[in-house]
XYZ file of C-alpha atoms in Angstrom:
773
model
C 62.521 23.973 -76.831
C 59.364 26.010 -76.749
C 58.200 24.357 -73.512
C 61.479 25.026 -71.891
C 61.389 28.648 -72.879
C 57.919 29.149 -71.523
C 58.611 27.261 -68.418
C 61.602 29.662 -67.779
C 59.509 32.689 -68.484
C 56.825 31.581 -66.009
C 59.430 30.742 -63.404
C 60.762 34.200 -63.424
C 57.399 35.353 -62.376
C 56.869 32.858 -59.428
C 55.863 35.717 -56.957
C 52.889 36.840 -59.260
C 52.146 33.175 -59.832
C 52.133 32.640 -55.962
C 49.444 35.444 -55.397
C 47.541 34.161 -58.187
C 47.706 30.598 -56.906
C 46.249 31.906 -53.590
C 43.217 33.346 -55.198
C 42.729 30.014 -57.248
C 42.961 27.816 -54.459
C 40.490 30.155 -52.412
C 37.928 29.710 -55.389
C 37.896 25.922 -55.149
C 38.491 25.805 -51.415
C 35.307 27.958 -50.806
C 32.957 26.013 -53.052
C 34.182 22.589 -52.041
C 34.095 23.306 -48.246
C 30.652 25.081 -48.203
C 29.046 22.407 -50.545
C 30.248 19.405 -48.559
C 29.677 21.033 -45.318
C 26.170 21.926 -46.095
C 25.459 18.574 -47.748
C 26.762 17.001 -44.624
C 23.640 18.206 -42.804
C 21.210 18.394 -45.921
C 20.773 14.873 -46.761
C 20.092 13.491 -43.253
C 17.988 16.517 -42.494
C 15.663 15.906 -45.389
C 15.149 12.346 -44.291
C 14.809 13.294 -40.693
C 12.191 16.050 -41.129
C 10.208 13.810 -43.703
C 10.086 10.731 -41.307
C 9.113 13.115 -38.466
C 6.342 14.722 -40.253
C 7.589 18.325 -39.797
C 4.670 20.907 -39.781
C 4.167 22.805 -42.971
C 2.924 25.755 -41.116
C 2.344 26.954 -37.413
C -0.658 28.878 -35.953
C 0.657 31.150 -33.185
C -2.209 31.922 -31.000
C -3.066 34.019 -27.931
C -2.315 31.991 -24.857
C -5.251 33.569 -22.983
C -8.962 33.482 -23.195
C -10.474 35.995 -25.624
C -13.304 38.087 -24.974
C -15.523 36.065 -27.217
C -14.553 32.736 -25.768
C -15.125 34.354 -22.145
C -18.688 34.981 -23.202
C -19.420 31.073 -22.998
C -21.400 30.016 -19.768
C -18.687 27.231 -19.226
C -15.772 29.872 -18.728
C -17.842 32.443 -16.754
C -16.675 31.257 -13.404
C -12.973 31.156 -14.758
C -13.041 34.563 -15.939
C -14.688 35.827 -12.912
C -11.890 34.335 -10.622
C -9.561 36.722 -12.360
C -7.685 33.993 -14.462
C -7.071 34.475 -18.164
C -4.391 32.230 -19.549
C -4.782 28.952 -21.317
C -2.310 27.383 -18.804
C -4.515 28.583 -15.823
C -7.537 27.084 -17.601
C -5.819 23.720 -18.075
C -4.864 23.608 -14.547
C -8.290 24.922 -13.278
C -10.634 22.778 -15.563
C -8.757 20.338 -17.961
C -11.937 19.328 -19.832
C -12.847 23.085 -20.622
C -9.302 23.571 -21.732
C -9.633 20.723 -24.211
C -13.145 21.946 -25.312
C -11.646 25.414 -25.961
C -8.681 23.928 -27.986
C -10.958 21.779 -30.048
C -13.115 24.760 -30.971
C -10.170 26.781 -31.958
C -8.807 23.797 -34.198
C -12.399 23.627 -35.802
C -12.497 27.316 -36.427
C -8.852 27.445 -38.025
C -9.770 24.386 -40.132
C -12.810 26.067 -41.543
C -10.763 29.136 -42.378
C -7.956 27.323 -43.956
C -9.785 24.352 -45.749
C -7.921 20.902 -46.197
C -5.546 21.084 -43.131
C -4.500 18.689 -40.460
C -3.912 20.409 -37.108
C -2.632 19.297 -33.734
C -2.046 21.167 -30.487
C 1.636 21.738 -29.804
C 2.474 22.062 -25.838
C 5.590 23.162 -24.306
C 6.903 24.243 -20.959
C 9.836 26.480 -20.444
C 11.719 26.169 -17.132
C 15.152 26.936 -15.381
C 17.332 24.511 -13.644
C 20.784 24.429 -12.143
C 23.700 22.151 -13.535
C 27.179 22.175 -12.553
C 26.695 25.563 -10.645
C 25.363 27.248 -13.835
C 21.890 28.313 -14.799
C 20.338 26.344 -17.694
C 17.042 26.530 -19.455
C 14.920 23.656 -20.707
C 12.034 23.516 -23.086
C 10.026 20.296 -22.635
C 7.930 19.471 -25.605
C 5.027 17.213 -25.096
C 5.262 14.227 -27.498
C 3.088 14.629 -30.640
C 0.732 11.931 -32.072
C 1.104 12.792 -35.775
C 2.800 15.948 -36.494
C 6.284 17.122 -35.431
C 7.235 13.620 -34.075
C 10.267 13.318 -31.857
C 13.334 11.731 -33.214
C 15.871 9.523 -31.055
C 19.448 9.889 -32.354
C 20.400 7.428 -29.763
C 19.013 5.390 -26.783
C 15.248 5.097 -26.212
C 12.339 7.552 -25.482
C 11.531 7.967 -21.712
C 8.959 5.460 -20.321
C 8.945 6.130 -16.571
C 8.251 9.536 -15.069
C 11.669 9.989 -13.724
C 13.293 9.606 -17.369
C 14.167 12.051 -19.797
C 15.595 12.562 -23.314
C 17.925 15.538 -24.248
C 19.701 17.056 -27.179
C 22.919 15.403 -28.370
C 24.753 18.861 -28.398
C 23.694 19.647 -24.847
C 24.980 16.256 -23.502
C 28.330 16.716 -25.196
C 28.912 20.145 -23.896
C 28.003 19.123 -20.378
C 29.689 15.812 -20.284
C 26.284 13.805 -19.872
C 25.890 10.321 -21.308
C 22.992 7.933 -21.493
C 22.183 6.471 -18.101
C 23.455 9.536 -16.271
C 21.143 11.263 -13.723
C 20.504 14.950 -13.904
C 18.759 17.376 -11.548
C 15.817 19.185 -13.192
C 14.368 20.033 -9.816
C 14.025 16.372 -9.242
C 16.399 13.621 -10.377
C 15.820 12.208 -14.002
C 17.775 9.581 -15.789
C 18.859 10.235 -19.137
C 17.580 7.567 -21.549
C 18.432 8.818 -24.982
C 19.269 11.917 -27.054
C 16.318 13.592 -28.973
C 15.569 15.972 -31.817
C 12.448 17.810 -32.593
C 11.603 18.797 -36.246
C 9.869 22.158 -35.354
C 13.012 23.322 -33.367
C 16.016 22.793 -35.391
C 17.337 26.206 -33.812
C 16.980 26.135 -29.968
C 14.921 29.244 -29.828
C 12.865 29.410 -26.810
C 11.744 32.977 -26.830
C 11.739 36.364 -28.818
C 15.447 36.783 -28.423
C 16.681 35.111 -31.604
C 20.496 34.935 -30.738
C 20.176 33.122 -27.373
C 21.338 30.001 -29.092
C 23.790 28.431 -26.551
C 23.193 24.523 -26.656
C 25.495 24.311 -23.813
C 23.236 25.988 -21.431
C 19.719 25.376 -23.074
C 18.242 21.942 -24.161
C 15.029 20.488 -25.579
C 13.639 17.821 -23.524
C 11.239 14.877 -24.019
C 9.409 13.378 -20.855
C 6.459 11.152 -20.444
C 3.246 12.966 -20.725
C 2.575 12.583 -16.646
C 6.047 13.762 -15.876
C 5.356 16.792 -18.318
C 1.862 17.707 -16.729
C 3.586 17.750 -13.189
C 6.582 19.841 -14.336
C 6.557 23.476 -13.006
C 7.362 25.900 -15.780
C 5.699 28.527 -18.140
C 3.432 26.622 -20.503
C 2.494 27.949 -23.960
C 0.473 26.451 -26.632
C 0.173 26.773 -30.595
C -1.194 24.677 -33.325
C 0.932 22.739 -35.842
C -0.296 22.058 -39.311
C 0.300 19.900 -42.391
C -1.535 20.221 -45.766
C -1.061 19.347 -49.352
C -2.519 22.799 -50.540
C -1.105 26.261 -50.569
C -0.868 27.627 -46.939
C -3.256 30.413 -46.281
C -1.644 32.876 -43.931
C -4.466 35.447 -43.657
C -6.581 33.702 -41.025
C -8.954 36.332 -39.402
C -9.871 34.941 -36.088
C -9.756 36.785 -32.561
C -7.295 34.232 -31.066
C -4.791 33.913 -34.086
C -1.756 35.976 -33.948
C -0.310 34.592 -37.048
C -0.001 31.791 -39.572
C 3.419 31.171 -40.804
C 4.809 28.838 -43.211
C 7.667 26.662 -41.801
C 10.219 28.254 -44.207
C 9.478 31.689 -42.726
C 9.738 30.580 -39.009
C 13.306 30.969 -37.615
C 13.164 28.183 -35.114
C 12.534 25.770 -37.727
C 12.727 27.280 -41.128
C 16.030 29.118 -40.838
C 18.014 25.770 -41.915
C 16.116 25.796 -45.248
C 17.386 29.368 -45.866
C 20.786 28.370 -44.516
C 21.072 25.369 -46.934
C 19.593 27.052 -50.009
C 21.587 30.376 -49.518
C 24.755 28.484 -48.378
C 24.876 26.598 -51.636
C 24.040 29.703 -53.850
C 26.667 31.801 -51.915
C 29.263 28.966 -52.281
C 29.017 28.932 -56.124
C 28.592 32.673 -56.210
C 31.700 33.399 -54.229
C 33.600 30.726 -56.100
C 32.717 32.249 -59.422
C 33.426 35.622 -58.376
C 36.962 34.706 -56.932
C 37.765 32.511 -59.928
C 36.720 35.339 -62.254
C 39.338 37.715 -60.560
C 41.929 34.859 -60.972
C 41.051 34.326 -64.676
C 41.194 37.916 -65.436
C 44.397 38.492 -63.728
C 45.899 35.398 -65.559
C 44.699 36.803 -68.890
C 46.453 40.137 -67.870
C 49.554 38.125 -66.865
C 49.654 36.142 -70.236
C 48.843 39.249 -72.225
C 51.796 41.231 -70.643
C 54.090 37.968 -71.038
C 53.292 37.821 -74.806
C 53.618 41.501 -75.407
C 57.075 41.434 -73.828
C 58.022 38.510 -76.122
C 56.481 39.990 -79.357
C 59.733 39.895 -81.092
C 60.627 36.200 -80.251
C 57.111 35.090 -81.167
C 57.304 37.067 -84.463
C 60.745 35.367 -85.238
C 59.279 31.735 -84.412
C 56.494 32.580 -86.968
C 58.941 33.879 -89.559
C 61.107 30.628 -89.317
C 57.868 28.417 -89.832
C 56.308 27.622 -86.652
C 52.490 27.730 -86.709
C 50.107 29.592 -84.322
C 49.134 26.363 -82.721
C 52.713 25.273 -82.149
C 53.607 28.557 -80.400
C 50.428 28.713 -78.351
C 50.108 25.227 -76.953
C 53.121 25.508 -74.588
C 51.768 28.756 -73.193
C 48.205 27.376 -72.702
C 49.261 23.896 -71.549
C 51.507 25.153 -68.678
C 49.058 27.863 -67.602
C 46.288 25.226 -67.461
C 48.537 22.798 -65.586
C 49.416 25.350 -63.027
C 45.478 26.319 -62.586
C 44.640 22.498 -62.524
C 47.186 21.981 -59.547
C 45.971 24.817 -57.696
C 42.317 23.857 -58.079
C 42.785 20.312 -56.954
C 44.810 21.574 -53.853
C 41.979 23.910 -53.283
C 39.503 21.124 -53.528
C 41.282 18.746 -50.991
C 41.660 21.699 -48.688
C 37.987 22.463 -49.005
C 37.204 18.712 -48.227
C 39.470 18.956 -45.218
C 37.656 22.057 -43.794
C 34.184 20.663 -44.679
C 33.944 18.731 -41.339
C 34.750 21.877 -39.248
C 32.347 23.713 -41.192
C 29.468 21.072 -40.598
C 30.365 20.938 -37.047
C 30.216 24.816 -36.662
C 26.544 24.435 -38.252
C 25.770 21.694 -35.760
C 26.995 23.714 -32.831
C 23.639 25.631 -33.184
C 21.388 23.531 -35.404
C 19.791 20.603 -33.665
C 20.118 18.326 -36.581
C 21.444 14.716 -37.366
C 24.525 14.631 -39.411
C 26.444 12.021 -41.756
C 30.039 11.418 -42.571
C 30.893 13.507 -45.592
C 31.441 11.597 -48.845
C 32.969 12.728 -51.739
C 31.121 13.229 -54.893
C 32.428 13.221 -58.499
C 29.978 16.042 -59.429
C 31.404 18.454 -56.744
C 34.955 17.656 -57.933
C 34.047 18.244 -61.392
C 32.275 21.627 -60.453
C 35.232 22.778 -58.066
C 37.986 21.749 -60.652
C 36.927 21.519 -64.195
C 34.231 24.063 -64.331
C 36.731 26.864 -63.459
C 39.352 25.120 -65.525
C 37.043 25.368 -68.638
C 36.723 29.025 -67.749
C 40.515 29.450 -67.657
C 40.717 27.459 -70.961
C 38.337 29.773 -72.725
C 39.968 33.139 -71.634
C 43.481 32.110 -71.647
C 43.055 30.428 -74.993
C 41.281 33.527 -76.478
C 44.032 35.937 -75.312
C 46.849 33.703 -76.485
C 45.082 32.924 -80.050
C 44.395 36.710 -80.665
C 47.977 37.751 -80.272
C 49.182 34.680 -82.119
C 47.016 35.719 -85.120
C 49.148 38.702 -85.941
C 51.490 38.325 -88.785
C 55.236 37.787 -88.239
C 55.962 41.286 -89.584
C 53.459 42.903 -87.257
C 54.967 40.918 -84.273
C 58.505 42.080 -85.167
C 57.613 45.670 -85.640
C 57.068 48.061 -82.602
C 53.462 48.369 -81.511
C 51.764 51.603 -82.245
C 50.632 53.377 -79.014
C 47.121 52.481 -78.269
C 44.655 55.395 -78.117
C 43.088 56.486 -74.913
C 40.340 54.154 -73.513
C 37.143 55.894 -72.191
C 38.296 55.551 -68.586
C 41.571 57.338 -69.455
C 39.538 60.339 -71.357
C 37.485 60.818 -68.156
C 40.498 60.986 -66.007
C 42.366 63.204 -68.455
C 39.410 65.677 -68.601
C 39.348 65.830 -64.672
C 43.118 66.578 -64.768
C 43.316 68.901 -67.707
C 44.530 71.729 -65.477
C 46.930 69.536 -63.683
C 50.924 69.390 -63.985
C 52.299 67.052 -66.618
C 53.868 64.843 -63.896
C 50.323 64.485 -62.145
C 48.645 63.645 -65.464
C 51.189 60.897 -66.109
C 50.839 59.696 -62.560
C 47.004 59.045 -62.564
C 46.547 58.095 -66.384
C 49.070 55.596 -66.030
C 47.079 53.517 -63.618
C 43.839 53.564 -65.683
C 45.668 52.667 -68.977
C 44.215 49.056 -68.896
C 40.505 49.190 -68.449
C 40.308 45.465 -67.491
C 43.166 45.722 -64.959
C 41.499 48.823 -63.389
C 37.953 46.878 -63.231
C 39.562 44.042 -61.397
C 41.328 46.317 -58.958
C 38.275 48.275 -58.253
C 35.956 44.998 -57.457
C 38.762 43.629 -55.465
C 38.771 46.707 -53.218
C 34.942 46.801 -53.470
C 34.692 43.132 -52.213
C 37.343 43.614 -49.401
C 35.642 46.836 -48.160
C 32.144 45.172 -48.068
C 33.532 42.314 -45.954
C 35.430 44.732 -43.524
C 32.601 47.087 -43.070
C 30.065 44.214 -42.445
C 32.644 42.643 -39.885
C 32.941 45.884 -37.978
C 29.250 46.619 -37.944
C 28.788 43.078 -36.630
C 31.086 44.206 -33.686
C 28.678 44.405 -30.652
C 25.605 43.843 -32.763
C 25.049 40.395 -30.784
C 25.556 41.953 -27.381
C 23.145 44.610 -28.303
C 20.558 41.890 -29.113
C 20.950 39.649 -26.332
C 22.355 41.201 -23.268
C 22.801 44.858 -24.047
C 20.572 46.153 -21.334
C 21.634 43.472 -18.963
C 24.975 44.853 -18.844
C 23.701 48.129 -17.531
C 21.120 46.676 -15.162
C 21.857 46.592 -11.408
C 19.693 43.501 -10.445
C 21.047 39.957 -9.894
C 17.737 38.105 -10.409
C 14.443 38.506 -12.485
C 11.656 36.385 -11.108
C 8.049 35.888 -11.906
C 5.034 34.847 -9.738
C 1.242 33.977 -10.083
C 0.478 35.435 -6.662
C 1.155 38.844 -5.008
C 3.938 38.002 -2.227
C 5.043 40.863 0.035
C 7.920 42.898 -1.377
C 11.239 42.848 0.527
C 14.211 45.146 0.594
C 16.166 44.871 -2.667
C 13.074 43.990 -4.826
C 11.365 46.121 -7.388
C 8.216 44.837 -8.872
C 7.138 45.040 -12.556
C 4.092 43.947 -14.614
C 4.039 42.345 -17.879
C 1.173 41.445 -20.023
C 2.200 39.637 -23.323
C -1.205 39.740 -25.285
C -1.410 43.314 -26.659
C -1.291 44.312 -30.284
C 0.307 47.205 -32.220
C -0.573 47.174 -35.757
C -1.707 43.485 -35.704
C 1.800 42.744 -34.120
C 1.846 40.910 -30.866
C 3.711 42.900 -28.292
C 4.445 42.718 -24.517
C 3.274 45.481 -22.458
C 5.693 45.950 -19.247
C 4.871 48.157 -16.435
C 7.833 49.640 -14.427
C 7.855 52.183 -11.474
C 9.177 55.644 -12.050
C 11.318 55.144 -8.895
C 12.736 51.986 -10.164
C 16.720 51.755 -9.880
C 17.411 48.099 -10.524
C 16.420 48.118 -14.245
C 16.713 51.400 -15.945
C 15.700 52.270 -19.644
C 18.083 54.296 -21.545
C 18.033 55.715 -25.281
C 20.725 55.072 -27.686
C 22.665 58.143 -26.363
C 22.538 56.799 -22.724
C 19.892 59.133 -21.535
C 17.482 57.816 -18.941
C 14.013 57.065 -20.013
C 11.307 56.983 -17.201
C 7.802 55.565 -17.898
C 4.942 57.978 -17.558
C 1.290 57.554 -16.824
C 0.205 58.862 -20.060
C 3.230 58.068 -22.283
C 5.066 54.901 -23.541
C 8.686 53.845 -24.285
C 9.175 51.390 -27.105
C 11.926 49.060 -27.529
C 14.453 49.616 -30.412
C 13.509 46.374 -32.199
C 9.635 47.338 -32.206
C 10.589 50.978 -33.319
C 12.477 49.645 -36.257
C 9.958 47.228 -37.238
C 7.109 49.861 -37.220
C 9.229 52.885 -38.081
C 8.636 54.813 -34.847
C 10.137 57.775 -33.464
C 9.964 59.691 -30.290
C 7.015 62.029 -30.494
C 4.924 59.541 -32.612
C 1.435 58.390 -31.534
C 1.198 54.516 -30.592
C -2.106 52.607 -30.748
C -2.232 49.640 -28.366
C -4.977 47.191 -28.945
C -5.849 45.673 -25.561
C -8.652 43.066 -25.409
C -11.318 44.916 -27.450
C -10.083 48.271 -26.455
C -7.732 50.495 -28.275
C -5.629 52.973 -26.419
C -3.441 55.736 -27.812
C -0.230 57.020 -26.276
C 2.635 59.465 -27.223
C 5.922 57.774 -27.667
C 8.235 59.233 -24.928
C 11.342 57.659 -26.321
C 12.945 54.502 -27.958
C 14.800 52.323 -25.356
C 18.165 50.916 -26.738
C 17.186 47.175 -26.514
C 16.517 44.476 -28.953
C 15.513 41.424 -26.954
C 11.770 41.752 -27.770
C 8.727 43.867 -29.104
C 8.093 45.630 -25.788
C 5.968 48.627 -24.907
C 6.989 50.069 -21.454
C 4.634 52.206 -19.488
C 3.909 52.946 -15.704
C 3.146 49.996 -13.718
C 0.212 51.795 -11.963
C -1.299 52.818 -15.363
C -1.116 49.158 -16.585
C -2.239 47.878 -13.398
C -5.519 49.932 -13.523
C -6.023 48.977 -17.158
C -5.971 45.235 -16.349
C -7.820 45.315 -13.355
C -10.494 47.639 -14.776
C -9.544 50.414 -12.202
C -9.729 48.353 -9.159
C -5.960 48.330 -8.345
C -2.773 50.363 -9.122
C -0.557 47.755 -7.419
C -0.609 44.592 -9.625
C 2.713 42.925 -10.329
C 3.684 39.514 -11.591
C 7.454 39.799 -11.485
C 10.348 41.373 -9.518
C 13.941 42.467 -9.964
C 15.975 41.613 -6.895
C 19.457 41.887 -5.617
C 19.233 38.544 -3.661
C 17.823 35.238 -4.941
C 13.982 35.418 -4.042
C 12.125 32.575 -2.395
C 11.219 29.917 -4.888
C 7.819 29.136 -3.027
C 6.806 32.606 -3.813
C 8.544 32.768 -7.381
C 8.573 29.510 -9.176
C 10.547 31.014 -12.221
C 13.668 32.798 -11.258
C 16.365 33.993 -13.913
C 19.750 34.849 -13.077
C 21.081 37.825 -14.813
C 24.695 36.430 -14.736
C 23.404 33.193 -16.459
C 21.498 34.995 -19.201
C 24.843 37.039 -20.002
C 26.742 33.648 -19.961
C 24.179 32.244 -22.522
C 25.228 34.780 -24.850
C 28.821 33.966 -24.922
C 28.533 30.958 -27.272
C 27.019 33.020 -30.074
C 29.353 35.900 -29.376
C 32.275 33.441 -29.835
C 30.785 32.474 -33.188
C 30.170 35.942 -34.425
C 33.846 36.913 -33.566
C 35.111 33.999 -35.422
C 32.998 34.761 -38.526
C 34.127 38.372 -38.232
C 37.852 37.331 -38.250
C 37.290 35.043 -41.196
C 35.540 37.678 -43.142
C 38.303 40.415 -42.630
C 41.165 37.643 -43.234
C 39.590 36.470 -46.380
C 39.031 40.174 -47.709
C 42.572 41.006 -46.699
C 43.976 37.990 -48.435
C 42.251 38.648 -51.599
C 42.879 42.216 -51.681
C 46.503 41.722 -50.938
C 47.001 39.044 -53.647
C 45.091 41.551 -56.257
C 47.156 44.552 -55.382
C 50.311 42.550 -55.495
C 49.807 40.979 -58.721
C 48.575 44.099 -60.555
C 51.197 46.481 -59.252
C 53.991 43.829 -59.898
C 52.603 43.462 -63.470
C 52.662 47.455 -63.737
C 56.179 47.527 -62.787
C 57.260 44.791 -65.138
C 55.425 46.345 -68.088
C 56.948 49.598 -67.474
C 60.564 48.737 -67.187
C 61.615 51.227 -70.014
C 59.360 54.089 -68.672
C 60.700 53.726 -65.179
C 64.263 53.673 -66.584
C 63.449 56.659 -68.754
C 62.092 58.514 -65.620
C 65.506 57.722 -63.863
C 67.510 59.060 -66.938
C 65.367 62.315 -66.963
C 66.588 62.785 -63.382
C 63.515 61.674 -61.249
C 64.816 60.243 -57.949
C 63.705 56.756 -56.486
C 60.800 58.441 -54.471
C 59.470 60.293 -57.429
C 59.465 57.421 -59.759
C 57.739 55.233 -57.031
C 55.003 57.956 -56.771
C 54.558 58.201 -60.352
C 54.212 54.630 -61.082
C 52.485 53.136 -58.061
C 51.062 55.753 -55.831
C 48.258 56.555 -58.078
C 47.072 53.135 -57.336
C 47.021 53.988 -53.631
C 44.668 57.231 -54.251
C 42.496 55.022 -56.465
C 42.363 52.398 -53.843
C 41.188 54.941 -51.092
C 38.703 56.391 -53.603
C 37.426 52.837 -54.415
C 37.051 52.184 -50.770
C 35.027 55.394 -50.127
C 32.860 54.539 -53.075
C 32.430 50.946 -51.806
C 31.231 52.051 -48.308
C 27.844 53.430 -49.577
C 27.511 50.190 -51.691
C 28.155 48.060 -48.538
C 25.693 50.061 -46.442
C 23.093 49.594 -49.041
C 23.475 45.731 -49.270
C 23.555 45.545 -45.683
C 20.206 47.650 -45.412
C 18.718 45.351 -47.885
C 19.674 42.171 -45.633
C 18.366 44.125 -42.517
C 15.000 44.626 -44.185
C 14.947 41.031 -45.542
C 15.543 39.505 -41.935
C 13.027 41.790 -40.296
C 10.432 41.151 -43.054
C 10.934 37.251 -43.373
C 11.810 36.316 -39.848
C 10.766 39.376 -37.880
C 14.588 39.423 -36.809
C 16.203 42.913 -36.439
C 19.851 43.014 -36.855
C 21.074 46.192 -34.857
C 23.930 46.941 -37.222
C 25.410 50.205 -36.597
C 27.806 52.278 -38.771
C 30.104 54.649 -36.822
C 32.308 57.055 -38.475
C 35.307 55.595 -36.970
C 34.603 52.522 -39.192
C 35.401 54.753 -42.137
C 38.890 55.397 -40.428
C 39.467 51.815 -39.779
C 38.298 50.696 -43.331
C 40.735 53.307 -44.910
C 43.488 52.320 -42.588
C 43.104 48.490 -43.461
C 43.142 49.426 -47.212
C 46.275 51.689 -46.625
C 48.069 48.728 -44.900
C 47.193 46.195 -47.423
C 48.297 48.576 -50.408
C 51.696 49.255 -48.881
C 52.267 45.556 -47.729
C 51.282 44.360 -51.385
C 53.433 47.010 -53.134
C 56.733 46.481 -51.024
C 58.242 44.070 -53.479
C 57.112 46.131 -56.484
C 58.767 49.263 -54.920
C 62.016 47.310 -54.420
C 61.806 46.191 -58.038
C 61.486 49.841 -59.213
C 64.647 50.729 -57.145
C 66.658 47.899 -58.800
C 65.823 48.822 -62.386
C 68.973 50.383 -63.832
C 69.179 53.684 -65.974
C 70.751 51.277 -68.761
C 67.474 49.739 -69.445
C 66.284 52.562 -71.796
C 69.607 52.349 -73.715
C 69.300 48.673 -73.983
C 65.593 48.947 -75.389
C 66.825 51.697 -77.543
C 69.543 49.512 -79.060
C 67.124 46.767 -79.555
């Protein structure tokens, strides 16, 4: 009989239970989906990185001959010929190049101690496939560190063979045995991975991550040497000791541990933070569900105080009365948690595939784990048992006489006292309206944190809107050129071509930056500040990119010191260019040309912007602006998807919380609502007095949440900038405040629609019925 009575009571609250079920399912689903999705790449990744001997650290070094190195007799002729890059030296005198690299390895080893170092060579080039511009990074096969890993097929053995990434092959319909044109025809022999490139990052632009238009490649050593491309070098290292990162050598830019390198270490952060986030979000969501269930049970038991007291009076024990409530609540929670687990298992594969759209890693079929099931289902269930049991046990502890007697009015809590003092001069109707919503401290805390969580996700999603565009192709959308081309000679300029000069070996505050010289008459590529004002380079001033300005805290009018070779130059900062694609300092091309040529020329250039495709014999490296824009579409689609997921999840949680709390508020106050109607208040006034105070509190909570959200996001930006050198250009606009408050308003009125209908249907006779009882 007791089970039947409790079941009937719960069945009458099916809408509230449905909303709670959504929250419980989301808790189990979130943990299961993220844990299995991440585990699907974690296990094979650990094995792959260990077997391939992934580097423990990387030494980024200047890809040019330093002043100290240029002083050696062996390099005197090379420097006198006007060449300075390591790639130039390798082409000119391979023996001298190898001697230079050996000397650098010895110097680093002396500084760092017990380490093993190996040269890592790579070439970046562009090629056309299916009428689209693609980028390829060819890595020379290593001897001991960062060994290549074949997922399928075999490594190339002939000079006309190549191995590429699986993901690139999938997106372009390439199979083993197919021939692709990389300037010359190459036969695909296998699908390759490299442990130092778990993200396909080929340059300073951290968000050019489209595996469909860029791929890592493996060729034979001889094919690598004959390939035309931009070659660069660094040192890969392994050690059993603590990595020493403060190496002070003229050619060393930085020494970074793998965990802090975006192209290879981001996966470690993704795995560790992903699992922690999965558990944290799951606990947060289930905590909300548990507390709401506790409030629901408390309201149910308070409404049935008389019946429970009668049962105790006729001889039922506390345990006999409590067990039906506890069993049915736990049965309900168990079913929802199991449903969430299997939904999470279902969505784990798509999540894993989403990771593998960007991370170049092996994967395995997801296998279920008893530990994950126990964590996703029984850990929250234990939480439910303890909280629900405590609430039920406490109320059942009262005597039969106390349960049969009306409950004395509970004194005001601290929150109610604060609100009461704030409203001391308000009308009685207003006091009633705003004090009733904070009568239960627990309910209000859940209400506030639900709004806080939702607001944070909404604000973050809105701020991410357009951030990727700003980081990848923001300045390209405003440019008027069609092609960007690079040369090692000085070809004759033609109509529709504007020259520029780059020097990627300067330093600002020990940070490697690229100096870029532009003409003040340039029209194809213009610099603008955040407000859209044109910025023109001057001979005695510089313009810095927004990413560099954020990292160094620079503003217009500051003085910038640039270390160029062994000379330090000081320039006033004329303005901040609104671009985030790299750490760039812009100045007049004539001034940079004079500086690099020791005053012998004002007309040097090594690249052009052009309206028509230039001659490839003059310009070996040609980049299409449209292709660069296309390469950002993949990451944009991913970020838009994530933005929609965040907004959807926040809306669902906020809706469920608001619906349950307002529904419980109405049910708990049947007598009060009926009494207000008897006193002459119309439906609109009753709705306002019972529910609209929640609306004001929701808006206030959202307003308080926005600065908290901005603070959290600021910490994230600083963390990424310090650990990875990645600047997230998240911008908060005042319109986002309107959008956020609008979203909260829509959620509130949507979630309280049924509760308002219930208020309208409560009869005036309810007060007489309660009085008679």
